[in-house]
Coordinates of C-alpha atoms and ligand atoms in Angstrom, one line a residue:
X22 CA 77.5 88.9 104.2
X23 CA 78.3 90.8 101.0
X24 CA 80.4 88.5 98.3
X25 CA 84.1 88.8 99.4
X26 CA 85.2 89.3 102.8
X27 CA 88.4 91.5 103.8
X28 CA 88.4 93.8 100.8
X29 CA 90.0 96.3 100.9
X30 CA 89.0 100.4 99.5
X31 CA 91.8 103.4 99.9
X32 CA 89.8 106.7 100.3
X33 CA 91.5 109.8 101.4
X34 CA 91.9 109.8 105.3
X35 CA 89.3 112.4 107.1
X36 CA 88.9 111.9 110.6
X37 CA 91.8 109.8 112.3
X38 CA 90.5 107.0 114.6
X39 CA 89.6 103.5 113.9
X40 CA 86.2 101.3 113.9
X41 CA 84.6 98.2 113.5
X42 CA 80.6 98.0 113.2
X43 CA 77.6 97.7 111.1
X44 CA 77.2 99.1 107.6
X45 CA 74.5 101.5 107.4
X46 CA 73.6 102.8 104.1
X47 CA 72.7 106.6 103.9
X48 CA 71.0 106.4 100.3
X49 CA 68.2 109.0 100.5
X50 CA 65.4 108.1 98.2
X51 CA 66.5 105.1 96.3
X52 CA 64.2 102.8 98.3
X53 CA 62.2 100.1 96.1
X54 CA 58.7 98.7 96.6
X55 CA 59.4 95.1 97.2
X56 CA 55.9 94.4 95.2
X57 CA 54.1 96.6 92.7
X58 CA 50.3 95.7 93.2
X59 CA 48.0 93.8 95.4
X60 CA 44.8 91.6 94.8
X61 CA 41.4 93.2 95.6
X62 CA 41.1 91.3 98.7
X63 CA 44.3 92.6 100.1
X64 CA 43.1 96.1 100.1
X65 CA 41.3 96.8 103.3
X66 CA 44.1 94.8 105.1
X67 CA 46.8 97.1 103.2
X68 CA 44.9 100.2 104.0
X69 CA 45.6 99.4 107.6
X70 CA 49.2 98.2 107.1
X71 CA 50.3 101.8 105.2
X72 CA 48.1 103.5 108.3
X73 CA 50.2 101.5 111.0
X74 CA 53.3 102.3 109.4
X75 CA 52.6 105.9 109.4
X76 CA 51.6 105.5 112.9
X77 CA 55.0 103.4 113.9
X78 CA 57.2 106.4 111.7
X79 CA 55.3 109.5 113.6
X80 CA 56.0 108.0 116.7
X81 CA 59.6 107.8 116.0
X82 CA 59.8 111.0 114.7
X83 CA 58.4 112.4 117.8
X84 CA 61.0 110.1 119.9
X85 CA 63.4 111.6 117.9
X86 CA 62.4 115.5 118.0
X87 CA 61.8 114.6 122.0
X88 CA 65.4 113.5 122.6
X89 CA 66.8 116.6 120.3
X90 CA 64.7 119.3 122.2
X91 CA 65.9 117.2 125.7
X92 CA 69.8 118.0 125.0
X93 CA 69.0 121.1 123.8
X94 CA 68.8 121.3 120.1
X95 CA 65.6 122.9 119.3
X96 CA 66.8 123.3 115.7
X97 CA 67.0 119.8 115.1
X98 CA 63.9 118.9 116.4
X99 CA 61.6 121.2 114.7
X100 CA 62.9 119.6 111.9
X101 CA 61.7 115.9 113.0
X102 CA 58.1 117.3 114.2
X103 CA 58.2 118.6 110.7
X104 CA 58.5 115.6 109.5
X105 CA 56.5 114.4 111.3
X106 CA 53.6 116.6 110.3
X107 CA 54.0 115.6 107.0
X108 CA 54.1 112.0 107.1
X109 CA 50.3 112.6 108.6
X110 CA 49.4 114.6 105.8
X111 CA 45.6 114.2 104.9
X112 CA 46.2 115.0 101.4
X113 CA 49.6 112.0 101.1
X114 CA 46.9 109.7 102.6
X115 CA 43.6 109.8 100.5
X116 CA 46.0 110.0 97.4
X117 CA 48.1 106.3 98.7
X118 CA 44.9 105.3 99.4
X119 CA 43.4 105.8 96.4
X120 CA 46.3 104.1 94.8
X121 CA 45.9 101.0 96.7
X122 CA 41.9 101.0 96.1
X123 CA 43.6 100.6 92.4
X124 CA 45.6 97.8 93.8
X125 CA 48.9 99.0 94.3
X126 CA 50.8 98.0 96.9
X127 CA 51.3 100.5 99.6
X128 CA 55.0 100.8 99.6
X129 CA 54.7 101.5 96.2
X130 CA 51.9 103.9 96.3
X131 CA 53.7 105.9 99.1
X132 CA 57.1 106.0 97.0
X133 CA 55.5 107.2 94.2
X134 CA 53.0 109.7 95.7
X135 CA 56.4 110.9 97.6
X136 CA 58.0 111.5 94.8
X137 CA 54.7 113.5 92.8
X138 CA 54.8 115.8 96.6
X139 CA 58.7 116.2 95.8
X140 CA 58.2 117.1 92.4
X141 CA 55.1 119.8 93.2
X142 CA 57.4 121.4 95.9
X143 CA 61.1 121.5 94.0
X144 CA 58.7 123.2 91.4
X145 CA 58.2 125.6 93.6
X146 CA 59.6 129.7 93.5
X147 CA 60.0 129.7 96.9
X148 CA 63.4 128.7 98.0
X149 CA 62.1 127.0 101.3
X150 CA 59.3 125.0 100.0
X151 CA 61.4 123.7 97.6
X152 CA 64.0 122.6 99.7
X153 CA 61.1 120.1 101.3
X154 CA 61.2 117.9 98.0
X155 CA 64.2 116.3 100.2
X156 CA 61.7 116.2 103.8
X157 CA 58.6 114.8 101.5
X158 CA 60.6 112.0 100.1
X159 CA 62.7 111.6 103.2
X160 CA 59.1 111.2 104.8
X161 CA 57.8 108.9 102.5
X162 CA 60.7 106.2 101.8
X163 CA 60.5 106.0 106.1
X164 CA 56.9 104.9 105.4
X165 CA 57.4 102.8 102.9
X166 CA 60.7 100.8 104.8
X167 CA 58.1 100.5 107.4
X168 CA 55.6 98.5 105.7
X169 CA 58.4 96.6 104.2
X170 CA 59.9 95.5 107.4
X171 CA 63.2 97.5 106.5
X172 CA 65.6 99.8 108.9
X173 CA 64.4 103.5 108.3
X174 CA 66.9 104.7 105.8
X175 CA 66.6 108.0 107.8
X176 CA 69.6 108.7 109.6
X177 CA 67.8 110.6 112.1
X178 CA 66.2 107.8 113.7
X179 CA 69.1 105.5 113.9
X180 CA 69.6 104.1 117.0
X181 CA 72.2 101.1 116.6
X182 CA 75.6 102.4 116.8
X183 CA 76.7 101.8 112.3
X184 CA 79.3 102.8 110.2
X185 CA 77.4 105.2 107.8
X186 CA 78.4 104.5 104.0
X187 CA 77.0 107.4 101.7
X188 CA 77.8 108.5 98.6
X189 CA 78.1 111.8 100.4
X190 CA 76.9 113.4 103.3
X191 CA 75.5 117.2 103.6
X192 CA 76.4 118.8 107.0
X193 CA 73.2 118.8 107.3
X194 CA 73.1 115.2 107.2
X195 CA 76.0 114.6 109.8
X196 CA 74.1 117.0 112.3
X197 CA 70.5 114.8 112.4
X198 CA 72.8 111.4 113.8
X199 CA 71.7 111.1 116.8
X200 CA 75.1 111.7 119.5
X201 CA 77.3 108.9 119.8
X202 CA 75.2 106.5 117.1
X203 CA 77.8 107.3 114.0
X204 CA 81.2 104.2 114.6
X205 CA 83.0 106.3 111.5
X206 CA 81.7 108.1 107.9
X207 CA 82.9 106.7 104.9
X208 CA 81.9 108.3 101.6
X209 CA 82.7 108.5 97.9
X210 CA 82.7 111.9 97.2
X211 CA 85.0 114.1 99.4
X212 CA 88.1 116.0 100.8
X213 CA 89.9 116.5 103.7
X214 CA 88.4 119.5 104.2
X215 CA 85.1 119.2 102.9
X216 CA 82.8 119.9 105.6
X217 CA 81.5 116.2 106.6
X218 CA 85.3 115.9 107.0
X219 CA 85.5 118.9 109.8
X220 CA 82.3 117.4 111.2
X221 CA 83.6 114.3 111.6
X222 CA 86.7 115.5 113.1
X223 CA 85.1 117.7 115.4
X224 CA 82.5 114.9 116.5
X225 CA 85.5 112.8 117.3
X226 CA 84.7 110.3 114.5
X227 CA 86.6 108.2 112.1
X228 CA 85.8 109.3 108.5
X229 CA 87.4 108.2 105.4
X230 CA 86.0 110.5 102.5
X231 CA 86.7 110.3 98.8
X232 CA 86.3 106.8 98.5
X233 CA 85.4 106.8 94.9
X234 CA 82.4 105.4 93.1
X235 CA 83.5 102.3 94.2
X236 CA 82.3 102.5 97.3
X237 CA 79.0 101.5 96.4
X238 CA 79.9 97.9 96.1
X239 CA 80.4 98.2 100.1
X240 CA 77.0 99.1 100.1
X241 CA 75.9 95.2 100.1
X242 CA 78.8 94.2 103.0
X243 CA 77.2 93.9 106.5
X244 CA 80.4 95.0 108.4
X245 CA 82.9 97.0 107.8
X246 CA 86.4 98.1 109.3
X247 CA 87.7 101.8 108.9
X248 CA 90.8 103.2 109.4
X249 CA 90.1 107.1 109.2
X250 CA 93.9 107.9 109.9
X251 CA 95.6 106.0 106.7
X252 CA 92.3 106.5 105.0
X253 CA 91.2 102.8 103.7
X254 CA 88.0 100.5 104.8
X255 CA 88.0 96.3 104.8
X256 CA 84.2 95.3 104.0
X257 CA 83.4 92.2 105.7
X258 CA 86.6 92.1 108.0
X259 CA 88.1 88.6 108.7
X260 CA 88.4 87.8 112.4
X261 CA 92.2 88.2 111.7
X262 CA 91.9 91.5 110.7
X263 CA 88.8 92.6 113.5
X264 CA 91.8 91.6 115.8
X265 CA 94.1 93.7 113.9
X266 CA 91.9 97.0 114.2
X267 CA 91.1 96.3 118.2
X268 CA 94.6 96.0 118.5
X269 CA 94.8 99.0 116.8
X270 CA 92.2 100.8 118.3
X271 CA 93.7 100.3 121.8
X272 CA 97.1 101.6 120.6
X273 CA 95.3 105.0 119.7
X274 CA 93.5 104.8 122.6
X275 CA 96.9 104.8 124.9
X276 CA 98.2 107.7 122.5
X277 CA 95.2 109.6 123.5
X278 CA 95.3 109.1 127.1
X279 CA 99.3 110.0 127.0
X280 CA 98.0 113.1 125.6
X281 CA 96.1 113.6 128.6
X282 CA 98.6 115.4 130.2
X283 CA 99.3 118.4 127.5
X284 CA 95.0 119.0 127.7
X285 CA 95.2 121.7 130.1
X286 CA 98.7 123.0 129.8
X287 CA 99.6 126.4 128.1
X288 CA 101.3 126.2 124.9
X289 CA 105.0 127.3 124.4
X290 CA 107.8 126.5 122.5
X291 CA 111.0 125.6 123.5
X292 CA 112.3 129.5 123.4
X293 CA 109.5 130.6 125.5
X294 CA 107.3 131.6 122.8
X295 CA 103.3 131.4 123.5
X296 CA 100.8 129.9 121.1
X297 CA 97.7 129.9 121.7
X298 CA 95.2 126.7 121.4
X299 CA 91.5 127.0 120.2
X300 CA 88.8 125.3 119.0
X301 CA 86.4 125.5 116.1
X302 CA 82.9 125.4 117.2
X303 CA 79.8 125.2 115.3
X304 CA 76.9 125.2 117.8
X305 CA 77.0 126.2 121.7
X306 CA 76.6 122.5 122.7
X307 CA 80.0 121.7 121.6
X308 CA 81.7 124.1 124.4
X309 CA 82.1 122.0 127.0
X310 CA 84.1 119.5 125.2
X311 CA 85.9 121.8 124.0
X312 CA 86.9 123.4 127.2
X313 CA 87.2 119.7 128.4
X314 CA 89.8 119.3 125.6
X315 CA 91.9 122.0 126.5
X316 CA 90.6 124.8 123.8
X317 CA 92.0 128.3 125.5
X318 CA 89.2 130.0 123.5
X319 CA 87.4 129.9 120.0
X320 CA 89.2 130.8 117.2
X321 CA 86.4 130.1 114.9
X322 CA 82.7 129.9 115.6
X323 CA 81.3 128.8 112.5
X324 CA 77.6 130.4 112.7
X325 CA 76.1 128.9 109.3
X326 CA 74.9 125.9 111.4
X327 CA 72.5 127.6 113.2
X328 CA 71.0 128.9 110.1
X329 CA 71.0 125.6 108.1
X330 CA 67.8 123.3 108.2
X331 CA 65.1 125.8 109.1
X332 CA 62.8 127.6 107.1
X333 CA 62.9 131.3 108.9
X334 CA 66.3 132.7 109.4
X335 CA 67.0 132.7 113.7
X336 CA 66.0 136.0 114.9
X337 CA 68.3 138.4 116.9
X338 CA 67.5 137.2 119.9
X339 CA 67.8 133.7 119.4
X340 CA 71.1 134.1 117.8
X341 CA 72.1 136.2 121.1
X342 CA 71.5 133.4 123.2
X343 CA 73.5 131.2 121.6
X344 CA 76.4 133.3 121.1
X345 CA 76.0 134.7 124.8
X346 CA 76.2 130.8 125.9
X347 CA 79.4 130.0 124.3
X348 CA 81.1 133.5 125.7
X349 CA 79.8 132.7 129.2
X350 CA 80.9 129.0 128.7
X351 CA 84.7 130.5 127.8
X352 CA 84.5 133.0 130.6
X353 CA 87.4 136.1 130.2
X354 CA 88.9 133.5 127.0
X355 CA 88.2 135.1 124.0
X356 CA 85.3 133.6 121.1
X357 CA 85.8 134.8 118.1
X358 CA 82.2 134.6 116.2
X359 CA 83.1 134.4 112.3
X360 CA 79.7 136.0 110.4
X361 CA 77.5 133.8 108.3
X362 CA 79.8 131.8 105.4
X363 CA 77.0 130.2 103.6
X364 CA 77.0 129.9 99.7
X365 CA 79.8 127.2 98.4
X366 CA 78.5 124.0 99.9
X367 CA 76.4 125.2 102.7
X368 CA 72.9 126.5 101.4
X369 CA 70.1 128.1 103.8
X370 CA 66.4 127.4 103.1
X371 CA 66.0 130.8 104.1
X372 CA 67.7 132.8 101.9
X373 CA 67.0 133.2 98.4
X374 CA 70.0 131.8 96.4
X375 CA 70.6 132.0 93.3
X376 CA 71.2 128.7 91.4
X377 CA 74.9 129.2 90.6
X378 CA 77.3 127.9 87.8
X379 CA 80.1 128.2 90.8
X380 CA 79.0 128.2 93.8
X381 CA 82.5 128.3 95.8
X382 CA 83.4 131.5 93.4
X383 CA 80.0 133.2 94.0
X384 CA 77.7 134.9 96.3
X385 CA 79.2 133.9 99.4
X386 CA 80.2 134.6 102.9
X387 CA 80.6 138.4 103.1
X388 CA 79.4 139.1 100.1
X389 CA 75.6 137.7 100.7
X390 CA 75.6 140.0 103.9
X391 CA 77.0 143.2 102.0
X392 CA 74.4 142.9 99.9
X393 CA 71.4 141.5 102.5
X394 CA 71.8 143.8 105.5
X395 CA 68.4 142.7 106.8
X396 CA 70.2 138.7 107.1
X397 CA 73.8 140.7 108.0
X398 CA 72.4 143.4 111.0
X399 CA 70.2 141.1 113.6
X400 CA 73.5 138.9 113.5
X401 CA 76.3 141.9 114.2
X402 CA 73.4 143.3 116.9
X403 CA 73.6 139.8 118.3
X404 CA 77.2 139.8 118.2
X405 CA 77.5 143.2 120.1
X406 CA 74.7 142.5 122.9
X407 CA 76.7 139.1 123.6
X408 CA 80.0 140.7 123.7
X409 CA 78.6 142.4 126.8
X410 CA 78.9 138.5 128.3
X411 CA 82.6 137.4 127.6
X412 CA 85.8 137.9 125.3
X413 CA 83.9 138.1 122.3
X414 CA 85.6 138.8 118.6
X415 CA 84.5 138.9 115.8
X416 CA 86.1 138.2 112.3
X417 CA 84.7 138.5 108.6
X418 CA 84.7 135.8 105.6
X419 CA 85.7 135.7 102.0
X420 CA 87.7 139.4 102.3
X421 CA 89.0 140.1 99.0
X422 CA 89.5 144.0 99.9
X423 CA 89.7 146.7 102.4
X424 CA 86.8 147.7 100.9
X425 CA 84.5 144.9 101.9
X426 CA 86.2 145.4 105.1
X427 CA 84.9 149.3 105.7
X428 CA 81.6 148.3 104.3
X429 CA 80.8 145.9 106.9
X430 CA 82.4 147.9 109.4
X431 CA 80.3 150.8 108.8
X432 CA 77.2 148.4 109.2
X433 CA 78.6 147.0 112.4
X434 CA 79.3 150.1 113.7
X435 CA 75.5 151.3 112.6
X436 CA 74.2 148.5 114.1
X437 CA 76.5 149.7 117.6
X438 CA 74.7 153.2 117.3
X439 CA 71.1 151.7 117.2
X440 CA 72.1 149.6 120.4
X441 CA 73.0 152.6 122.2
X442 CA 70.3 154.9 121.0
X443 CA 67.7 152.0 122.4
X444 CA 69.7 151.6 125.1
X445 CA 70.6 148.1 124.9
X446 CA 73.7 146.7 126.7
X447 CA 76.9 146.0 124.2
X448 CA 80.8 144.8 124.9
X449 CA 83.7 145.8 123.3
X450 CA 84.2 143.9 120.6
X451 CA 87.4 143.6 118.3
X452 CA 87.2 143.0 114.5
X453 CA 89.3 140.5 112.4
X454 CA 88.8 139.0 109.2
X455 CA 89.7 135.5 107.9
X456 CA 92.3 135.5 105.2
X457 CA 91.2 132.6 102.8
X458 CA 91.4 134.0 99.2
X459 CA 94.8 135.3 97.6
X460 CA 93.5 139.0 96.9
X461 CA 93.5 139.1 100.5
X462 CA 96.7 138.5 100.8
X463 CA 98.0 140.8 98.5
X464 CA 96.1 143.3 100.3
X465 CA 97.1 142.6 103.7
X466 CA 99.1 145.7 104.7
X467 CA 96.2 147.6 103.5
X468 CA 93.4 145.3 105.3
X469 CA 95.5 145.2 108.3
X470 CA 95.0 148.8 109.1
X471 CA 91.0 148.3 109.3
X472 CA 91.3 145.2 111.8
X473 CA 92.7 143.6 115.0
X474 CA 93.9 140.3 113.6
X475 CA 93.8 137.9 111.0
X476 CA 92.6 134.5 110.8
X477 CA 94.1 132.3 107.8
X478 CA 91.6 129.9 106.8
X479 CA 93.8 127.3 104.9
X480 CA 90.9 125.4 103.9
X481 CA 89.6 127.8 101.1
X482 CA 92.9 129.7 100.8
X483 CA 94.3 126.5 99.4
X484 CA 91.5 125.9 97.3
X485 CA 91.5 129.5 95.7
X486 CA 95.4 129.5 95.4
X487 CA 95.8 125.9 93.8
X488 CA 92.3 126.7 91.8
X489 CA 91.4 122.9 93.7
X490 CA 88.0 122.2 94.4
X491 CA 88.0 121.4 98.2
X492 CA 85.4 118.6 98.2
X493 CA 86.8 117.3 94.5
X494 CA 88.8 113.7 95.9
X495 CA 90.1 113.7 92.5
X496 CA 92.6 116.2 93.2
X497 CA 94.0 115.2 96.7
X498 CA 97.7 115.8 95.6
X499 CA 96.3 119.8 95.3
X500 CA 94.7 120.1 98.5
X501 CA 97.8 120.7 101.1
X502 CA 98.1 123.7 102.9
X503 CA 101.8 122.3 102.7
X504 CA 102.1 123.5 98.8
X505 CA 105.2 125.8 98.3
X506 CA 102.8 128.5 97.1
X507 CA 100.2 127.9 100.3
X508 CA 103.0 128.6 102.3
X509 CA 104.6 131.5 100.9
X510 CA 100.7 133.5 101.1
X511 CA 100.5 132.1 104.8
X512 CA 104.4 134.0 104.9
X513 CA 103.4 137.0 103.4
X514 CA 100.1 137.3 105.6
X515 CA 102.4 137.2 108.9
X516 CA 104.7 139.9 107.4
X517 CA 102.2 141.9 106.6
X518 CA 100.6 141.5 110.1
X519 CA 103.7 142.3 111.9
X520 CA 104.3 145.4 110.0
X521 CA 101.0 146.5 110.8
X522 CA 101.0 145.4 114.6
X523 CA 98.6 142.8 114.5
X524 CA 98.4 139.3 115.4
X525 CA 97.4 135.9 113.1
X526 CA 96.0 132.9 113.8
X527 CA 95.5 129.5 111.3
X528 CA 92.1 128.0 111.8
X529 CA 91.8 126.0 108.7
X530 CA 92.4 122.3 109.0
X531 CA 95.9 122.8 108.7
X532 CA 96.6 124.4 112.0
X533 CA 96.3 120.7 113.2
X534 CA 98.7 119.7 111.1
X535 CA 101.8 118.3 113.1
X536 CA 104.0 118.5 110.2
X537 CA 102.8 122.1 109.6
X538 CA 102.1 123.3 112.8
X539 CA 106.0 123.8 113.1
X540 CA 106.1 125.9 110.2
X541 CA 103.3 127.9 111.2
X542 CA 104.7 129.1 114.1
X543 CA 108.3 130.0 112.3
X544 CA 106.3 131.8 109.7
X545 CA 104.7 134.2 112.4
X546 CA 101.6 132.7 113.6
X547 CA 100.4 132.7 116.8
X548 CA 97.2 131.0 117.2
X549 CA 95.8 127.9 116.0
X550 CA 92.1 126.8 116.2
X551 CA 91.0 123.9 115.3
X552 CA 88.5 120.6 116.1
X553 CA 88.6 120.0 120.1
X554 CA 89.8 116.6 119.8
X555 CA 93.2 117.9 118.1
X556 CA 93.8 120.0 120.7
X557 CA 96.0 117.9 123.2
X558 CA 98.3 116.6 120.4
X559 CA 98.7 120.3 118.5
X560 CA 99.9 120.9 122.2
X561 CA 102.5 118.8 122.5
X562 CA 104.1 119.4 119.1
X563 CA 103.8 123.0 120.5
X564 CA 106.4 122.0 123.3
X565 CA 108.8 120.1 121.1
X566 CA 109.6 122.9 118.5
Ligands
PEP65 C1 88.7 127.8 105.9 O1 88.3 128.1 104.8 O2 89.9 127.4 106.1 C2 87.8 127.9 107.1 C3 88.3 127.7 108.3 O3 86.5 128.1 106.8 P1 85.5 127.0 106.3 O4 86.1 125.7 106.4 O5 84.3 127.1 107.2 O6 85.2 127.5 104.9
MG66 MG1 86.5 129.2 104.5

């Protein structure tokens, strides 16, 4: 029991929903040996103890990778038989061992020969092996927990359902829990729409980010209460107030199922107008839910996650698959596949990155493919051959100009010509781009004549209009799609549009907005994608307005 109970933290509210559980501290690598050396009759017996512990960590990696490749993420397991393969390392072993002949404990040993591993491999040119500094001390702190008679620290191989508290949480983080093990998120750093945020939201998970450095002292509490909806967490809840949030919980729960009904119904306002209802994806296994949630298509298929986590960029055909499953899953509804966005916070082992100053302002989204068509063509070929299998759009990130718009084009429609000449089976597929910076949107009349539609991410158009940092939680007040200047750009985009013929869509975090979602729809739009869960609700303010 940590030192006060009921206290209360305010974060900024992520993921609505509400939870009582466990805390589970995601602190990668600040494990400490309980003991720092042995006496020289221990040794032999400590040998043994490091060598069962590996044993008792490989076999839970394999569990793990096992139950990933069993519901279909092949991704994610590779990563745990990686894993693994390094926790049985020959070379990790003589070198603890060796330590612990000099009578050091074995926990310690491990922890530090972990982090000399870490050290040779972030030393490293190559982007991918030094990305594994993470995996090797990862690897070694689930060792040394082991002999210690601690909980893995490794999210991966959690297997009581916890509230996660981390000072912050990669996607790639959020995307190892195994399914329906994460009660709610809670982290210091963070916005709204960071990504953990959409992950959360999307999972169906309560998440209260931006806690502030504070959170940490919630670190030592053994349960804690979250409301992801108001944005605050109680360490150490009274009874009263774990009565309080069940109370609470089964009021949401009500709301939910009186949402039922708008799941499957077709979106229109009062005055007959349609809007359409999508969902954001970001890996093929999410379809069904979606489908399940009411989604009338994708309006965003973020494909980053299938690169993330992997040291060889998925080929052609393995991205085909995947996209072929989710337009086959949709059937005749249309899937919009948006191109790789990596750069800003998402980073791929498998691409050569530079280290940047600013990495939201840098070599991102569109402009990484411009300038990489060997990553950029195996993903548009891939995009064509599935088009062949459903509705399938497609839509560019980061446009600043019509420019970048004609150079990927031209590579698309390249990549189209090589199809044919081999003879390979393509669809029809339309072209859109996302409209998330505010050059874009001074250029839309001129964009609009190279594309079918736009797609107004709201996420990183407020960020690049209000110059806000979208993961900074110090600047909450400035990251509201609601800001007079947001929503003038968002009014200029539909004009534009209109003009031109063309049709817009909100997929940002904002087209789940039920204050906004009003506007939006006044302002021109006619779409709105966003997580699955959101879906019933957006309806339903859909058929009030
Ligand atoms: C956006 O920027 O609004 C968006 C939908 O893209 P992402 O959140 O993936 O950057
Ligand atoms: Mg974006």
């Amino acid at each position: 029991m940590g030192l006060e109970t009921n206290r209360k933290l305010s974060g900024i509210g992520a993921s609505e929903g509400v939870a009582v559980g466990s805390v589970f501290v995601h602190a990668p690598g600040e494990l400490e040996p309980e003991r720092g050396g042995i006496s020289a009759g221990e040794v032999e017996g400590e040998i043994q103890h490091f060598k069962e512990a590996v044993a008792s960590v490989v076999k839970s990696l394999g569990e793990t990778s096992q139950r990933l490749a069993d519901a279909g993420n092949d991704n994610e397991a590779g990563i745990f038989e990686a894993h693994a393969e390094l926790a049985e390392d020959p070379e990790l072993h003589s070198s603890v061992e060796e330590r612990v002949r000099n009578l050091e404990s074995p926990e310690s040993a491990v922890i530090s020969v972990g982090e000399e591993f870490a050290a040779m491999f972030a030393g490293m040119d190559d982007e991918y092996m030094a990305a594994r500094a993470d995996d090797v001390r990862d690897v070694a702190s689930q060792i040394a927990a082991e002999i210690m008679g601690h909980e893995a620290s490794a999210l991966a191989t959690l297997d009581t359902p916890s509230v996660i508290l981390a000072r912050s949480l990669a996607p790639s983080d959020t995307a190892r829990i195994p399914k329906g093990i994460a009660l709610a998120f809670v982290t210091a750093e963070g916005s709204a729409t960071s990504h953990v945020s959409i992950m959360a939201r999307s999972m169906g998970v309560p998440a209260v980010v931006g806690a502030g450095p504070g959170l940490e002292t919630a670190f030592a509490a053994e349960t804690v209460a979250v409301d992801g909806g108001e944005g605050y967490i109680i360490t150490d809840p009274s009874p009263e107030t774990v009565v309080e949030f069940e109370d609470k919980q089964r009021r949401m729960e009500e709301e939910r199922t009186a949402l039922d009904e708008y799941r499957h119904t077709e979106a229109r306002t009062t005055d007959g107008q349609r809007i359409e209802v999508s969902a954001n994806l970001g890996s093929a296994e999410e379809a069904e839910d979606a489908l399940a949630w009411g989604a009338e298509g994708v309006g965003l298929f973020r494909t980053e996650f299938l690169f993330m986590e992997r040291p060889e960029l998925p080929s052609e055909e393995e991205q085909y698959e995947v996209y072929r499953r989710v337009a086959e899953a949709f059937g005749g509804k249309p899937v919009i596949i948006r191109t790789l966005d990596v750069g800003g916070d998402k980073n791929l082992p498998s691409v050569d990155q530079p280290e940047e100053e600013n990495p939201f302002l840098g070599w991102r989204g569109i402009r990484m493919c411009l300038d990489t068509p060997e990553l950029f063509k195996p993903q548009l070929r891939a995009i064509l051959r599935s088009a062949a299998h459903g509705n399938v759009k497609m839509m560019f990130p980061m446009i600043v100009d019509a420019g970048e718009v004609r150079g990927a084009r031209e590579i698309f429609d390249e990549c189209r010509k090589e199809l044919d000449e081999e003879g390979v089976e393509t669809g029809p597929v339309e072209v859109g781009i996302m409209v998330e910076t505010p050059a874009a949107v001074l250029g839309a009349a001129e964009i609009a004549k190279e594309v079918s539609f736009f797609s107004i991410g709201t996420n990183d158009l407020v960020q690049y209009t209000l110059a806000a940092d979208r993961g900074n939680e110090r600047l909450h007040r400035l990251q509201g799609a609601d800001h007079p200047a947001v929503l003038k750009l968002i009014g200029m985009t539909c004009l534009a549009a209109r003009e031109a013929g063309i049709w817009v869509g909100v997929c940002g975090e904002a087209a789940a907005d039920p204050a906004l979602i009003p506007k939006l729809v006044r302002l021109g739009v006619t779409e709105l994608s966003m997580s699955a869960p959101s879906i019933p609700r957006a309806k339903k303010v859909l058929s009030e307005i």
